[in-house]
């Protein structure tokens, strides 16, 4: 390997090592809602791993009584963890997106009616006012979700159902992206990272091979073809950087060395 090749390989590795910085940080807000919470956390674990993005976590007062903060920090590979009542974020502008996993009835009602006496509701409205994307899994705030029925809450009258639904509808008019816990990862991919998630479709029965004729092959080289190619052809001696290898595995791509 000559000095030019070495410098190119080194530059590619350094480039990937700072992807986390370039992508910015996400703030994950954990409320006291329990319905869909585990599903939402699993979705976020996968999305964070795939995108190699930095994350901080804020637990509401109710969440702190339900969840183990250190375990959530470990699961989401979070840098900082904040607890309502004892910590406040220094600068919300530092975040590329604010993710609620999941939204509770209490937080939904307060934010919808601009009652900002809880930190979770305050963060939601402040993020919207700063133009920061806000995504919320609705399961614990949507009394018509299957989770509530499984707990025996089957007798809610139409007016009460309508009131809860109205809160979610109002939040959507404010700009909150509402989804279910099991689609939270896809929503984050779409809104925050602007790309489709693994397994999102290509035409059935077709095989598309893309040629990338360079060395090393980086994550940036592969991203444009994630939803087009099943096979990627590269030079026989090409180095595939670690983040590129992650994408290849996660999107089920086949590498052909020629």
mmCIF file of C-alpha atoms in Angstrom:
data_model
loop_
_atom_site.group_PDB
_atom_site.id
_atom_site.type_symbol
_atom_site.label_atom_id
_atom_site.label_comp_id
_atom_site.label_asym_id
_atom_site.label_seq_id
_atom_site.Cartn_x
_atom_site.Cartn_y
_atom_site.Cartn_z
ATOM 1 C CA UNK A 1 0.000 0.000 0.000
ATOM 2 C CA UNK A 2 1.505 3.324 -1.051
ATOM 3 C CA UNK A 3 1.216 6.563 0.905
ATOM 4 C CA UNK A 4 -1.640 7.897 -1.242
ATOM 5 C CA UNK A 5 -3.725 4.762 -0.685
ATOM 6 C CA UNK A 6 -2.961 4.848 3.025
ATOM 7 C CA UNK A 7 -4.040 8.475 3.310
ATOM 8 C CA UNK A 8 -7.275 7.748 1.443
ATOM 9 C CA UNK A 9 -8.120 4.810 3.698
ATOM 10 C CA UNK A 10 -7.271 6.812 6.800
ATOM 11 C CA UNK A 11 -9.398 9.726 5.624
ATOM 12 C CA UNK A 12 -12.381 7.421 5.087
ATOM 13 C CA UNK A 13 -12.045 5.926 8.559
ATOM 14 C CA UNK A 14 -11.744 9.353 10.162
ATOM 15 C CA UNK A 15 -14.783 10.515 8.200
ATOM 16 C CA UNK A 16 -16.865 7.683 9.580
ATOM 17 C CA UNK A 17 -15.604 8.228 13.102
ATOM 18 C CA UNK A 18 -17.155 11.714 13.115
ATOM 19 C CA UNK A 19 -20.502 10.712 11.587
ATOM 20 C CA UNK A 20 -22.074 10.836 15.033
ATOM 21 C CA UNK A 21 -21.044 14.472 15.361
ATOM 22 C CA UNK A 22 -22.223 15.398 11.880
ATOM 23 C CA UNK A 23 -25.610 13.768 12.420
ATOM 24 C CA UNK A 24 -26.176 15.698 15.618
ATOM 25 C CA UNK A 25 -27.909 14.416 18.724
ATOM 26 C CA UNK A 26 -31.354 13.070 19.448
ATOM 27 C CA UNK A 27 -33.231 13.627 22.686
ATOM 28 C CA UNK A 28 -35.381 10.701 23.795
ATOM 29 C CA UNK A 29 -38.076 11.653 26.300
ATOM 30 C CA UNK A 30 -39.407 8.795 28.423
ATOM 31 C CA UNK A 31 -42.742 9.503 30.105
ATOM 32 C CA UNK A 32 -44.776 7.519 32.608
ATOM 33 C CA UNK A 33 -46.731 5.797 29.841
ATOM 34 C CA UNK A 34 -46.212 2.037 29.901
ATOM 35 C CA UNK A 35 -48.383 0.792 27.025
ATOM 36 C CA UNK A 36 -46.071 0.348 24.059
ATOM 37 C CA UNK A 37 -43.027 1.558 25.992
ATOM 38 C CA UNK A 38 -40.977 -1.620 25.589
ATOM 39 C CA UNK A 39 -41.785 -1.835 21.880
ATOM 40 C CA UNK A 40 -40.822 1.807 21.389
ATOM 41 C CA UNK A 41 -37.507 1.337 23.187
ATOM 42 C CA UNK A 42 -36.664 -1.695 21.044
ATOM 43 C CA UNK A 43 -37.457 0.312 17.915
ATOM 44 C CA UNK A 44 -35.168 3.105 19.074
ATOM 45 C CA UNK A 45 -32.365 0.707 19.998
ATOM 46 C CA UNK A 46 -32.285 -0.589 16.428
ATOM 47 C CA UNK A 47 -32.568 2.848 14.832
ATOM 48 C CA UNK A 48 -29.797 4.284 17.001
ATOM 49 C CA UNK A 49 -27.538 1.326 16.236
ATOM 50 C CA UNK A 50 -28.195 1.569 12.515
ATOM 51 C CA UNK A 51 -27.609 5.310 12.262
ATOM 52 C CA UNK A 52 -24.749 5.576 14.772
ATOM 53 C CA UNK A 53 -26.280 8.717 16.244
ATOM 54 C CA UNK A 54 -25.640 10.306 19.628
ATOM 55 C CA UNK A 55 -28.538 10.230 22.083
ATOM 56 C CA UNK A 56 -29.447 11.839 25.386
ATOM 57 C CA UNK A 57 -32.409 10.726 27.505
ATOM 58 C CA UNK A 58 -34.810 12.680 29.704
ATOM 59 C CA UNK A 59 -37.044 10.811 32.161
ATOM 60 C CA UNK A 60 -40.184 12.499 33.419
ATOM 61 C CA UNK A 61 -40.953 12.391 37.134
ATOM 62 C CA UNK A 62 -43.425 9.561 36.551
ATOM 63 C CA UNK A 63 -40.984 7.655 34.345
ATOM 64 C CA UNK A 64 -38.291 7.834 37.028
ATOM 65 C CA UNK A 65 -40.581 5.851 39.337
ATOM 66 C CA UNK A 66 -41.223 3.172 36.717
ATOM 67 C CA UNK A 67 -38.016 2.783 34.724
ATOM 68 C CA UNK A 68 -34.417 2.163 35.704
ATOM 69 C CA UNK A 69 -32.607 5.202 34.309
ATOM 70 C CA UNK A 70 -29.241 3.476 34.039
ATOM 71 C CA UNK A 71 -30.697 0.518 32.150
ATOM 72 C CA UNK A 72 -32.350 2.833 29.632
ATOM 73 C CA UNK A 73 -29.096 4.749 29.282
ATOM 74 C CA UNK A 74 -27.285 1.487 28.568
ATOM 75 C CA UNK A 75 -29.919 0.222 26.121
ATOM 76 C CA UNK A 76 -29.935 3.413 24.069
ATOM 77 C CA UNK A 77 -26.177 3.988 24.409
ATOM 78 C CA UNK A 78 -27.058 7.436 25.728
ATOM 79 C CA UNK A 79 -24.437 10.020 26.533
ATOM 80 C CA UNK A 80 -26.396 11.952 29.151
ATOM 81 C CA UNK A 81 -29.483 11.169 31.170
ATOM 82 C CA UNK A 82 -31.659 13.858 32.722
ATOM 83 C CA UNK A 83 -34.245 13.414 35.463
ATOM 84 C CA UNK A 84 -37.168 15.790 35.789
ATOM 85 C CA UNK A 85 -36.956 17.723 39.026
ATOM 86 C CA UNK A 86 -33.189 17.506 39.334
ATOM 87 C CA UNK A 87 -31.789 18.197 35.856
ATOM 88 C CA UNK A 88 -32.482 20.561 32.990
ATOM 89 C CA UNK A 89 -31.054 20.548 29.482
ATOM 90 C CA UNK A 90 -28.538 23.267 28.774
ATOM 91 C CA UNK A 91 -29.541 23.913 25.174
ATOM 92 C CA UNK A 92 -32.436 22.239 23.379
ATOM 93 C CA UNK A 93 -31.126 23.687 20.104
ATOM 94 C CA UNK A 94 -28.337 21.094 20.197
ATOM 95 C CA UNK A 95 -30.775 18.341 19.197
ATOM 96 C CA UNK A 96 -31.742 17.271 15.711
ATOM 97 C CA UNK A 97 -34.954 15.664 16.929
ATOM 98 C CA UNK A 98 -36.998 14.997 20.068
ATOM 99 C CA UNK A 99 -38.508 11.520 20.371
ATOM 100 C CA UNK A 100 -41.235 10.568 22.863
ATOM 101 C CA UNK A 101 -41.222 6.870 23.693
ATOM 102 C CA UNK A 102 -44.063 6.714 24.505
ATOM 103 C CA UNK A 103 -46.434 9.642 24.927
ATOM 104 C CA UNK A 104 -48.558 9.387 28.073
ATOM 105 C CA UNK A 105 -52.151 10.598 28.458
ATOM 106 C CA UNK A 106 -50.945 13.218 30.919
ATOM 107 C CA UNK A 107 -48.219 14.658 28.682
ATOM 108 C CA UNK A 108 -50.494 14.605 25.628
ATOM 109 C CA UNK A 109 -53.255 16.462 27.479
ATOM 110 C CA UNK A 110 -50.913 19.061 28.946
ATOM 111 C CA UNK A 111 -49.030 19.760 25.726
ATOM 112 C CA UNK A 112 -52.228 19.910 23.654
ATOM 113 C CA UNK A 113 -53.681 22.483 26.029
ATOM 114 C CA UNK A 114 -50.367 24.323 26.490
ATOM 115 C CA UNK A 115 -50.210 23.544 30.195
ATOM 116 C CA UNK A 116 -46.452 23.488 30.588
ATOM 117 C CA UNK A 117 -46.026 22.629 34.251
ATOM 118 C CA UNK A 118 -44.332 19.323 33.414
ATOM 119 C CA UNK A 119 -40.904 19.179 31.810
ATOM 120 C CA UNK A 120 -41.963 16.668 29.145
ATOM 121 C CA UNK A 121 -44.780 18.922 27.898
ATOM 122 C CA UNK A 122 -42.501 21.952 28.073
ATOM 123 C CA UNK A 123 -39.811 20.211 26.018
ATOM 124 C CA UNK A 124 -42.331 19.189 23.372
ATOM 125 C CA UNK A 125 -43.676 22.696 22.873
ATOM 126 C CA UNK A 126 -40.243 24.341 23.088
ATOM 127 C CA UNK A 127 -38.863 21.951 20.460
ATOM 128 C CA UNK A 128 -41.748 22.758 18.116
ATOM 129 C CA UNK A 129 -41.191 26.481 18.626
ATOM 130 C CA UNK A 130 -37.509 26.004 17.758
ATOM 131 C CA UNK A 131 -38.376 24.097 14.589
ATOM 132 C CA UNK A 132 -36.983 20.812 15.907
ATOM 133 C CA UNK A 133 -38.853 17.695 14.680
ATOM 134 C CA UNK A 134 -40.899 16.016 17.407
ATOM 135 C CA UNK A 135 -41.979 12.382 17.041
ATOM 136 C CA UNK A 136 -44.221 10.621 19.543
ATOM 137 C CA UNK A 137 -45.428 7.033 19.855
ATOM 138 C CA UNK A 138 -49.079 7.384 20.824
ATOM 139 C CA UNK A 139 -49.930 3.976 22.300
ATOM 140 C CA UNK A 140 -50.188 5.017 25.954
ATOM 141 C CA UNK A 141 -52.100 8.204 25.070
ATOM 142 C CA UNK A 142 -54.528 6.537 22.658
ATOM 143 C CA UNK A 143 -57.248 4.849 24.723
ATOM 144 C CA UNK A 144 -58.461 3.001 21.635
ATOM 145 C CA UNK A 145 -55.153 1.187 21.241
ATOM 146 C CA UNK A 146 -55.136 -2.561 21.841
ATOM 147 C CA UNK A 147 -52.948 -2.125 24.909
ATOM 148 C CA UNK A 148 -55.736 -0.427 26.838
ATOM 149 C CA UNK A 149 -58.246 -3.126 25.872
ATOM 150 C CA UNK A 150 -55.886 -5.827 27.109
ATOM 151 C CA UNK A 151 -55.813 -4.090 30.491
ATOM 152 C CA UNK A 152 -59.609 -4.185 30.661
ATOM 153 C CA UNK A 153 -60.307 -0.548 29.787
ATOM 154 C CA UNK A 154 -63.181 -1.389 27.460
ATOM 155 C CA UNK A 155 -65.965 0.818 28.776
ATOM 156 C CA UNK A 156 -64.732 4.298 27.890
ATOM 157 C CA UNK A 157 -67.687 6.286 26.545
ATOM 158 C CA UNK A 158 -67.616 8.111 23.229
ATOM 159 C CA UNK A 159 -67.111 11.569 24.727
ATOM 160 C CA UNK A 160 -64.122 10.469 26.790
ATOM 161 C CA UNK A 161 -62.597 8.655 23.819
ATOM 162 C CA UNK A 162 -63.169 11.753 21.749
ATOM 163 C CA UNK A 163 -61.398 13.950 24.294
ATOM 164 C CA UNK A 164 -58.281 11.771 24.276
ATOM 165 C CA UNK A 165 -58.332 11.553 20.480
ATOM 166 C CA UNK A 166 -58.705 15.328 20.269
ATOM 167 C CA UNK A 167 -55.511 15.816 22.279
ATOM 168 C CA UNK A 168 -53.565 13.735 19.769
ATOM 169 C CA UNK A 169 -55.201 15.546 16.871
ATOM 170 C CA UNK A 170 -54.274 18.933 18.345
ATOM 171 C CA UNK A 171 -50.662 17.834 18.788
ATOM 172 C CA UNK A 172 -50.575 16.858 15.132
ATOM 173 C CA UNK A 173 -51.800 20.323 14.152
ATOM 174 C CA UNK A 174 -48.937 21.748 16.226
ATOM 175 C CA UNK A 175 -46.507 19.694 14.148
ATOM 176 C CA UNK A 176 -45.930 16.586 16.281
ATOM 177 C CA UNK A 177 -45.407 13.463 14.163
ATOM 178 C CA UNK A 178 -47.660 10.841 15.763
ATOM 179 C CA UNK A 179 -47.109 7.118 15.208
ATOM 180 C CA UNK A 180 -47.525 3.771 16.930
ATOM 181 C CA UNK A 181 -44.727 2.272 19.005
ATOM 182 C CA UNK A 182 -44.048 -0.475 16.472
ATOM 183 C CA UNK A 183 -43.496 2.077 13.690
ATOM 184 C CA UNK A 184 -41.412 4.517 15.732
ATOM 185 C CA UNK A 185 -38.144 3.424 14.130
ATOM 186 C CA UNK A 186 -39.535 3.914 10.626
ATOM 187 C CA UNK A 187 -40.844 7.357 11.547
ATOM 188 C CA UNK A 188 -37.473 8.430 12.945
ATOM 189 C CA UNK A 189 -35.739 7.146 9.800
ATOM 190 C CA UNK A 190 -38.145 9.087 7.594
ATOM 191 C CA UNK A 191 -38.380 12.363 9.508
ATOM 192 C CA UNK A 192 -34.920 12.673 11.058
ATOM 193 C CA UNK A 193 -32.654 10.836 8.641
ATOM 194 C CA UNK A 194 -34.698 11.077 5.462
ATOM 195 C CA UNK A 195 -34.248 7.478 4.387
ATOM 196 C CA UNK A 196 -36.245 4.283 4.266
ATOM 197 C CA UNK A 197 -35.746 1.613 6.868
ATOM 198 C CA UNK A 198 -34.194 -1.837 6.360
ATOM 199 C CA UNK A 199 -36.424 -4.205 4.444
ATOM 200 C CA UNK A 200 -38.526 -1.439 2.928
ATOM 201 C CA UNK A 201 -39.288 -2.683 -0.451
ATOM 202 C CA UNK A 202 -37.727 -3.154 -3.794
ATOM 203 C CA UNK A 203 -39.652 -4.566 -6.746
ATOM 204 C CA UNK A 204 -40.407 -8.248 -6.272
ATOM 205 C CA UNK A 205 -38.582 -10.691 -8.497
ATOM 206 C CA UNK A 206 -35.887 -8.247 -9.562
ATOM 207 C CA UNK A 207 -32.186 -8.201 -8.759
ATOM 208 C CA UNK A 208 -30.261 -4.987 -9.046
ATOM 209 C CA UNK A 209 -26.468 -4.948 -8.865
ATOM 210 C CA UNK A 210 -24.668 -1.654 -8.262
ATOM 211 C CA UNK A 211 -20.981 -1.225 -9.051
ATOM 212 C CA UNK A 212 -18.915 0.892 -6.651
ATOM 213 C CA UNK A 213 -15.490 1.167 -8.190
ATOM 214 C CA UNK A 214 -13.446 2.707 -5.394
ATOM 215 C CA UNK A 215 -11.303 1.844 -2.417
ATOM 216 C CA UNK A 216 -12.171 2.167 0.406
ATOM 217 C CA UNK A 217 -15.956 1.721 0.252
ATOM 218 C CA UNK A 218 -17.617 3.870 2.910
ATOM 219 C CA UNK A 219 -21.086 4.216 4.368
ATOM 220 C CA UNK A 220 -21.600 7.335 2.255
ATOM 221 C CA UNK A 221 -20.970 5.317 -0.916
ATOM 222 C CA UNK A 222 -23.646 2.753 -0.049
ATOM 223 C CA UNK A 223 -26.459 4.939 1.343
ATOM 224 C CA UNK A 224 -27.733 6.172 -2.083
ATOM 225 C CA UNK A 225 -28.395 2.581 -3.187
ATOM 226 C CA UNK A 226 -30.000 1.126 -0.061
ATOM 227 C CA UNK A 227 -33.458 0.887 -1.574
ATOM 228 C CA UNK A 228 -32.348 -0.027 -5.090
ATOM 229 C CA UNK A 229 -29.673 -2.696 -4.894
ATOM 230 C CA UNK A 230 -29.625 -6.265 -3.642
ATOM 231 C CA UNK A 231 -26.009 -6.727 -4.689
ATOM 232 C CA UNK A 232 -23.054 -4.368 -4.616
ATOM 233 C CA UNK A 233 -20.010 -5.103 -6.732
ATOM 234 C CA UNK A 234 -16.693 -3.726 -5.475
ATOM 235 C CA UNK A 235 -12.999 -4.186 -6.362
ATOM 236 C CA UNK A 236 -11.537 -7.427 -5.055
ATOM 237 C CA UNK A 237 -9.022 -5.653 -2.805
ATOM 238 C CA UNK A 238 -11.338 -2.868 -1.591
ATOM 239 C CA UNK A 239 -11.544 -2.063 2.100
ATOM 240 C CA UNK A 240 -15.128 -1.871 3.412
ATOM 241 C CA UNK A 241 -15.277 0.439 6.413
ATOM 242 C CA UNK A 242 -17.045 -0.680 9.620
ATOM 243 C CA UNK A 243 -20.120 1.542 9.220
ATOM 244 C CA UNK A 244 -20.483 0.413 5.618
ATOM 245 C CA UNK A 245 -20.361 -3.199 6.827
ATOM 246 C CA UNK A 246 -23.155 -2.419 9.307
ATOM 247 C CA UNK A 247 -25.388 -1.092 6.515
ATOM 248 C CA UNK A 248 -24.633 -4.056 4.281
ATOM 249 C CA UNK A 249 -25.657 -6.441 7.049
ATOM 250 C CA UNK A 250 -28.715 -4.494 8.206
ATOM 251 C CA UNK A 251 -30.132 -4.066 4.708
ATOM 252 C CA UNK A 252 -29.383 -7.638 3.665
ATOM 253 C CA UNK A 253 -27.109 -6.670 0.784
ATOM 254 C CA UNK A 254 -24.740 -9.063 -0.948
ATOM 255 C CA UNK A 255 -21.178 -7.963 -1.661
ATOM 256 C CA UNK A 256 -19.510 -9.255 -4.813
ATOM 257 C CA UNK A 257 -15.760 -8.740 -5.124
ATOM 258 C CA UNK A 258 -14.556 -8.593 -8.726
#
